CSV table of C-alpha atoms and ligand atoms in Angstrom, one decimal:
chain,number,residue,atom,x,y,z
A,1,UNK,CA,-63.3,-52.5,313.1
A,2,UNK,CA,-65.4,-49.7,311.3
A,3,UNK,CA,-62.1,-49.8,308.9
A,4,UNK,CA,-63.1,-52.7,307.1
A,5,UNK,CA,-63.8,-51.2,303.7
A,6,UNK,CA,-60.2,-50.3,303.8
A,7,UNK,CA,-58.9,-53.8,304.2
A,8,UNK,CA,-61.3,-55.7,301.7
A,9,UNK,CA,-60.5,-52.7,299.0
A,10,UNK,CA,-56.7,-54.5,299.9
A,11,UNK,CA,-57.9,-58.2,299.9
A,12,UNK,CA,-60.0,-57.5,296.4
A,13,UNK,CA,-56.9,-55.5,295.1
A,14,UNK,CA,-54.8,-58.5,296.2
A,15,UNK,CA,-56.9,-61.4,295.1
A,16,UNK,CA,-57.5,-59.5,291.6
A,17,UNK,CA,-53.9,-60.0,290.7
A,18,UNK,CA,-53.9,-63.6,292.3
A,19,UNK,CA,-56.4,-64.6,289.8
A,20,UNK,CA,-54.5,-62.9,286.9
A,21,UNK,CA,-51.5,-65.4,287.8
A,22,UNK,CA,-53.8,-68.1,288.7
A,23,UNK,CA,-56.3,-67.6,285.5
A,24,UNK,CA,-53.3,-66.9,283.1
A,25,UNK,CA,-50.1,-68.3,281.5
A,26,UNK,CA,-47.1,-67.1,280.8
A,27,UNK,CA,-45.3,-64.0,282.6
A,28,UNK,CA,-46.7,-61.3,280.5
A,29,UNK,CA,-50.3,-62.4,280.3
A,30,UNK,CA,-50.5,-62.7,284.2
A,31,UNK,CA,-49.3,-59.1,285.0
A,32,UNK,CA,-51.5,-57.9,281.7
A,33,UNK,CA,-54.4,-59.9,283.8
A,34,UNK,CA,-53.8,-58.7,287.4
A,35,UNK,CA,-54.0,-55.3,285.9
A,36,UNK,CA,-56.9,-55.3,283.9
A,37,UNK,CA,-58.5,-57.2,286.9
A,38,UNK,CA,-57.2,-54.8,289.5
A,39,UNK,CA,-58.5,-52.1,288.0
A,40,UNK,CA,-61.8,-53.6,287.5
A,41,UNK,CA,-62.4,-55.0,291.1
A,42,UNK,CA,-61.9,-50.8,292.3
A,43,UNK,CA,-64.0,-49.7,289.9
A,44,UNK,CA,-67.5,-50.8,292.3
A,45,UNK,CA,-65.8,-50.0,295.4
A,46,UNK,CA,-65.0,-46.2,293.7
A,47,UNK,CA,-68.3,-46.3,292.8
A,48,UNK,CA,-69.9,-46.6,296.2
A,49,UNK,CA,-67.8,-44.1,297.1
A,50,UNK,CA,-69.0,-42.2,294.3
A,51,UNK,CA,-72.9,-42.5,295.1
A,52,UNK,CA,-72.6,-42.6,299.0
A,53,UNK,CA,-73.7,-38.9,299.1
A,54,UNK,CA,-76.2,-38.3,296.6
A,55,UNK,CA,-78.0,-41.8,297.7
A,56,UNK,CA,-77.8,-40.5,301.3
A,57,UNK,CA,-79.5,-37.4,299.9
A,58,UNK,CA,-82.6,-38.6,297.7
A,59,UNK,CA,-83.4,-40.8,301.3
A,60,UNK,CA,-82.0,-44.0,300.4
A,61,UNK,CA,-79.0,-45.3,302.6
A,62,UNK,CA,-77.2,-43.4,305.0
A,63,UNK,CA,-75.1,-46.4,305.2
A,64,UNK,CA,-72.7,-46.1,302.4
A,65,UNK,CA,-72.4,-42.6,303.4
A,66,UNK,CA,-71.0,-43.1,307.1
A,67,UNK,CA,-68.4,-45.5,305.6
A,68,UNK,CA,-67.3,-43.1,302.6
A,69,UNK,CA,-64.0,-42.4,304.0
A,70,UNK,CA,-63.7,-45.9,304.7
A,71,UNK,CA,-64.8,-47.2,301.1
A,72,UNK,CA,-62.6,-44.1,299.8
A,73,UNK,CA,-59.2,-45.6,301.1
A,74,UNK,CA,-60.4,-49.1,299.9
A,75,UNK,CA,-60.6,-47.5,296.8
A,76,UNK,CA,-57.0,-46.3,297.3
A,77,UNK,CA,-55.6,-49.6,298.3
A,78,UNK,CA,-57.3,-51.8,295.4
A,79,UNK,CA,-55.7,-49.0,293.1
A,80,UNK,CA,-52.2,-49.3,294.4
A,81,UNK,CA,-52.3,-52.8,293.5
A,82,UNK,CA,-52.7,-52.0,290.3
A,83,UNK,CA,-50.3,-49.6,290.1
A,84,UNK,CA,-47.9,-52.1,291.5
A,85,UNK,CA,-49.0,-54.1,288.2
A,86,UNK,CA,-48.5,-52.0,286.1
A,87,UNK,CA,-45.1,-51.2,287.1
A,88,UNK,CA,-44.7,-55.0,286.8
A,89,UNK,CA,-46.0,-55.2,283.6
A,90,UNK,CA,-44.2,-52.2,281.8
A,91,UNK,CA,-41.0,-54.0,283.5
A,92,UNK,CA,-41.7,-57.2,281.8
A,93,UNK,CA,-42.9,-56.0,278.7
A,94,UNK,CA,-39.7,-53.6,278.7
A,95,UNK,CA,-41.5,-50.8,277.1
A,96,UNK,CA,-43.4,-47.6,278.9
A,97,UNK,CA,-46.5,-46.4,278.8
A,98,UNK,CA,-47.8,-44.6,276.5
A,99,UNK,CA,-47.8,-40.8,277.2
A,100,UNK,CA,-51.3,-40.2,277.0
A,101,UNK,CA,-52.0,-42.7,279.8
A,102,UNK,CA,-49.1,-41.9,281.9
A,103,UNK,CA,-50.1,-37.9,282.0
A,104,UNK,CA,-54.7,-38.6,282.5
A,105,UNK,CA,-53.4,-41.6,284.7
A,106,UNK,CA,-50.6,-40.4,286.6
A,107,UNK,CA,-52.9,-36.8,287.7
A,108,UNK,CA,-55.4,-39.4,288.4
A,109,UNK,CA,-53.1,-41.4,291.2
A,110,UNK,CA,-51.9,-38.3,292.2
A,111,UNK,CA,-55.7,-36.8,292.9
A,112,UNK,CA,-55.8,-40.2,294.5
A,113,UNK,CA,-53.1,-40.0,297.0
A,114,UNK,CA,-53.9,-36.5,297.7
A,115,UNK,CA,-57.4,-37.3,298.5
A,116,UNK,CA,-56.8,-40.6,300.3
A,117,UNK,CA,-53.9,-38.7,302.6
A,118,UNK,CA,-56.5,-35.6,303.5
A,119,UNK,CA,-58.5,-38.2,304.7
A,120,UNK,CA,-58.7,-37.3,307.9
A,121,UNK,CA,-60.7,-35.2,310.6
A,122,UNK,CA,-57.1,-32.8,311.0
A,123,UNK,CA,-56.8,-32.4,307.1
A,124,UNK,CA,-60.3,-31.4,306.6
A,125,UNK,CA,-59.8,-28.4,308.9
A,126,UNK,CA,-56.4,-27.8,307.8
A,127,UNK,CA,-58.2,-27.4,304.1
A,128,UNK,CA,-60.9,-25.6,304.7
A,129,UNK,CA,-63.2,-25.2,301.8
A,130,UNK,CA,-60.4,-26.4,299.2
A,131,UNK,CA,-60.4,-29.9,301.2
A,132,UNK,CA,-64.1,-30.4,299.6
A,133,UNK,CA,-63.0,-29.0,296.5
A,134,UNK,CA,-60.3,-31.2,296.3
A,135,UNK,CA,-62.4,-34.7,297.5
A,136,UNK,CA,-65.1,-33.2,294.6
A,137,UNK,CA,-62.7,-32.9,291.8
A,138,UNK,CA,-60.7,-36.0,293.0
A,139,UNK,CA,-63.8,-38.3,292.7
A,140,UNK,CA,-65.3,-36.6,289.4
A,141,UNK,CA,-61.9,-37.1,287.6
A,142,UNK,CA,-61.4,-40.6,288.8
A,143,UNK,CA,-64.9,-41.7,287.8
A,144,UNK,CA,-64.2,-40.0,284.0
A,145,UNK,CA,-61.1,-42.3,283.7
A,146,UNK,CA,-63.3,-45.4,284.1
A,147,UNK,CA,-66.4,-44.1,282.4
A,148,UNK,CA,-64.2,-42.9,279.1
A,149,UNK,CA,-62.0,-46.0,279.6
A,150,UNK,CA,-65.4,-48.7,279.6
A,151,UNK,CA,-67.1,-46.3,276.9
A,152,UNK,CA,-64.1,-46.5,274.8
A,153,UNK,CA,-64.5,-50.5,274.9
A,154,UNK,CA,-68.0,-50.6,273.5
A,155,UNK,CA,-66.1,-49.6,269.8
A,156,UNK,CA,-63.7,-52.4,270.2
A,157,UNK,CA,-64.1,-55.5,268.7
A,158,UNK,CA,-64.0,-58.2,271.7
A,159,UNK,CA,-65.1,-56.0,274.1
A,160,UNK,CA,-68.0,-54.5,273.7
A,161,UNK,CA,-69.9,-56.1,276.6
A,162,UNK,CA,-67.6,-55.2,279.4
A,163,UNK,CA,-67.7,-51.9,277.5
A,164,UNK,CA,-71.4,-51.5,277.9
A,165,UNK,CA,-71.4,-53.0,281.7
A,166,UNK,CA,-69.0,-51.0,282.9
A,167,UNK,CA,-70.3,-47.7,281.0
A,168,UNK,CA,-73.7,-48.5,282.4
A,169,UNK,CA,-72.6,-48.8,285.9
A,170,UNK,CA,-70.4,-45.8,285.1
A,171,UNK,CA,-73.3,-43.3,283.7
A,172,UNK,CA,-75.9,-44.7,286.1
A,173,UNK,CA,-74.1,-43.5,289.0
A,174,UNK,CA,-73.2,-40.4,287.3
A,175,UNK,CA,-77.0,-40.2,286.5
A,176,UNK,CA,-77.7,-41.0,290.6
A,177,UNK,CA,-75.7,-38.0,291.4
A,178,UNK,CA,-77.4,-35.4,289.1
A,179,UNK,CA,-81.0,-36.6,290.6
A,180,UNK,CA,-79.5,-35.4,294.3
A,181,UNK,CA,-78.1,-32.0,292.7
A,182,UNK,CA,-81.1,-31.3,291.1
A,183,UNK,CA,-82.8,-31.8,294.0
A,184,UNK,CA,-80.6,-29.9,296.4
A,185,UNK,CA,-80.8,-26.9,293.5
A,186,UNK,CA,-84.8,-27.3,293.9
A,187,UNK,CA,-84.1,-26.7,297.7
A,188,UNK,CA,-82.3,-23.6,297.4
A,189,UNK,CA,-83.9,-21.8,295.0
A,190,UNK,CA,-88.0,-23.3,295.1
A,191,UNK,CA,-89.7,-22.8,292.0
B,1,HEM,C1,-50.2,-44.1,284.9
B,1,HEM,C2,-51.3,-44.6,285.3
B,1,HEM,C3,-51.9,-45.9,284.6
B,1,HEM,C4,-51.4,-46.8,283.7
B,1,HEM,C5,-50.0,-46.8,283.1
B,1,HEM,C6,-52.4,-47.8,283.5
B,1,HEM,C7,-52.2,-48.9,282.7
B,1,HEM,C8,-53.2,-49.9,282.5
B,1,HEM,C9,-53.0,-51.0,281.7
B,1,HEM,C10,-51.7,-51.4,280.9
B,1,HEM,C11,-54.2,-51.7,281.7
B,1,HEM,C12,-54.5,-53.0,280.9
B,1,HEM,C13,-55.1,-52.6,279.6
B,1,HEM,C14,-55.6,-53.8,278.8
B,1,HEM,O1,-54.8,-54.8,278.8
B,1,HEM,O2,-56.6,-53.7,278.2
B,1,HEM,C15,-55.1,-51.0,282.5
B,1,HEM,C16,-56.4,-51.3,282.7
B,1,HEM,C17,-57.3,-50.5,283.2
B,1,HEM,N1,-57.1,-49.4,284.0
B,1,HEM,FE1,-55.2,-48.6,284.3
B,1,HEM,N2,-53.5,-47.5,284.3
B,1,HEM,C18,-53.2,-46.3,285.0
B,1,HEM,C19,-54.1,-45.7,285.8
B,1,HEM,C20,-55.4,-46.0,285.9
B,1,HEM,C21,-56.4,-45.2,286.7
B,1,HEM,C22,-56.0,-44.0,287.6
B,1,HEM,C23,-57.6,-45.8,286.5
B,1,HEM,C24,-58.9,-45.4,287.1
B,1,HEM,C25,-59.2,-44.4,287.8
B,1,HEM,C26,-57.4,-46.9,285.6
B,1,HEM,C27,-58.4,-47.7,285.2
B,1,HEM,C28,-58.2,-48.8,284.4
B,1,HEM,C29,-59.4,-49.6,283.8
B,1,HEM,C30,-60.8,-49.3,284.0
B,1,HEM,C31,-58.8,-50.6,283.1
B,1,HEM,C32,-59.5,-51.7,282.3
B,1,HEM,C33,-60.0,-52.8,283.3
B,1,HEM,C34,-60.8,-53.8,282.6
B,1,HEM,O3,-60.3,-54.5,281.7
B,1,HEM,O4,-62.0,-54.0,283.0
B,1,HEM,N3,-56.1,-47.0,285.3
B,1,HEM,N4,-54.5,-49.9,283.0
């Protein structure tokens, strides 16, 4: 039961693309759709993941942080949807990626995997110390492919408000998570 995050991060991932079929026409407009709308129902849920700690830390919920894992590997199912659209869409379109995208985005699925498949009680001691280097980086580098992705949007014309949502989400739990390692820092070393 306390797996639930896991699950809806699957039934988001899977009604995303729904709704790119349902909303859109035509065979390469849907899978363009279901992955821009795959990709943007994750970003929240990779979010929470992202602030569980830090909000745990400057006394707000402890909530988020008890389900991390759980958010975590929703995070990883919404995403594999939206791998599996992009395969579809590259498919249809009969073209590939660009390069650029395919090396930042394939380290970033591969982080992902990694992460999502250490996931466990038996991995972390397995890893050691590199486990929580690996979970820190992981979650870091996923968060700069959506913050440079929605900040990139704000200079193009047509999309500058999702641009400036999704960069403010983006920075504000970036911002969230320097307030808790300032304050840890303060803890350590009092002034
Ligand atoms: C090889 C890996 C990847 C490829 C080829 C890829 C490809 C795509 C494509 C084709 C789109 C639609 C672009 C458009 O029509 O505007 C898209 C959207 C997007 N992807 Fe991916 N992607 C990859 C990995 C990732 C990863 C790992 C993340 C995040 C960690 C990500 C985040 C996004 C975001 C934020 C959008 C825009 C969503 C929106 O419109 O709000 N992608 N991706």
């Amino acid at each position: 039961m306390h797996r639930w995050p896991m699950w809806l991060g699957l039934l988001l991932g899977l009604g995303a693309a729904y709704m790119g079929f349902a909303l859109h026409q035509g065979i390469e407009d849907q899978w363009s759709a279901a992955t821009r709308y795959t990709a943007r129902v994750g970003f929240p849920v990779l979010i929470l993941a992202y602030v569980a700690r830090p909000l745990a830390e400057i006394g707000w919920s402890k909530w988020l942080l008890a389900k991390r894992r759980w958010i975590g590997l929703g995070f990883a199912m919404s995403h594999s949807v939206h791998l599996v659209c992009i395969f579809y869409l590259f498919q249809t379109l009969g073209e590939t990626p660009p390069a650029v995208t395919l090396i930042f985005g394939g380290l970033a699925y591969a982080l992902l995997y990694a992460m999502a498949f250490t996931s466990n009680r038996g991995a972390m001691k397995a890893l050691g110390a590199r486990w929580k280097t690996l979970h820190r980086i992981g979650i870091h580098y996923l968060w700069f492919i959506f913050a440079q992705s929605y900040l990139g949007r704000i200079f193009q014309d047509g999309k500058i408000e999702e641009g400036i949502i999704g960069a403010t989400i983006a920075f504000g739990a970036a911002a969230i998570r320097f307030m808790a390692w300032r304050r840890r820092r303060r803890k350590v070393a009092p002034a």
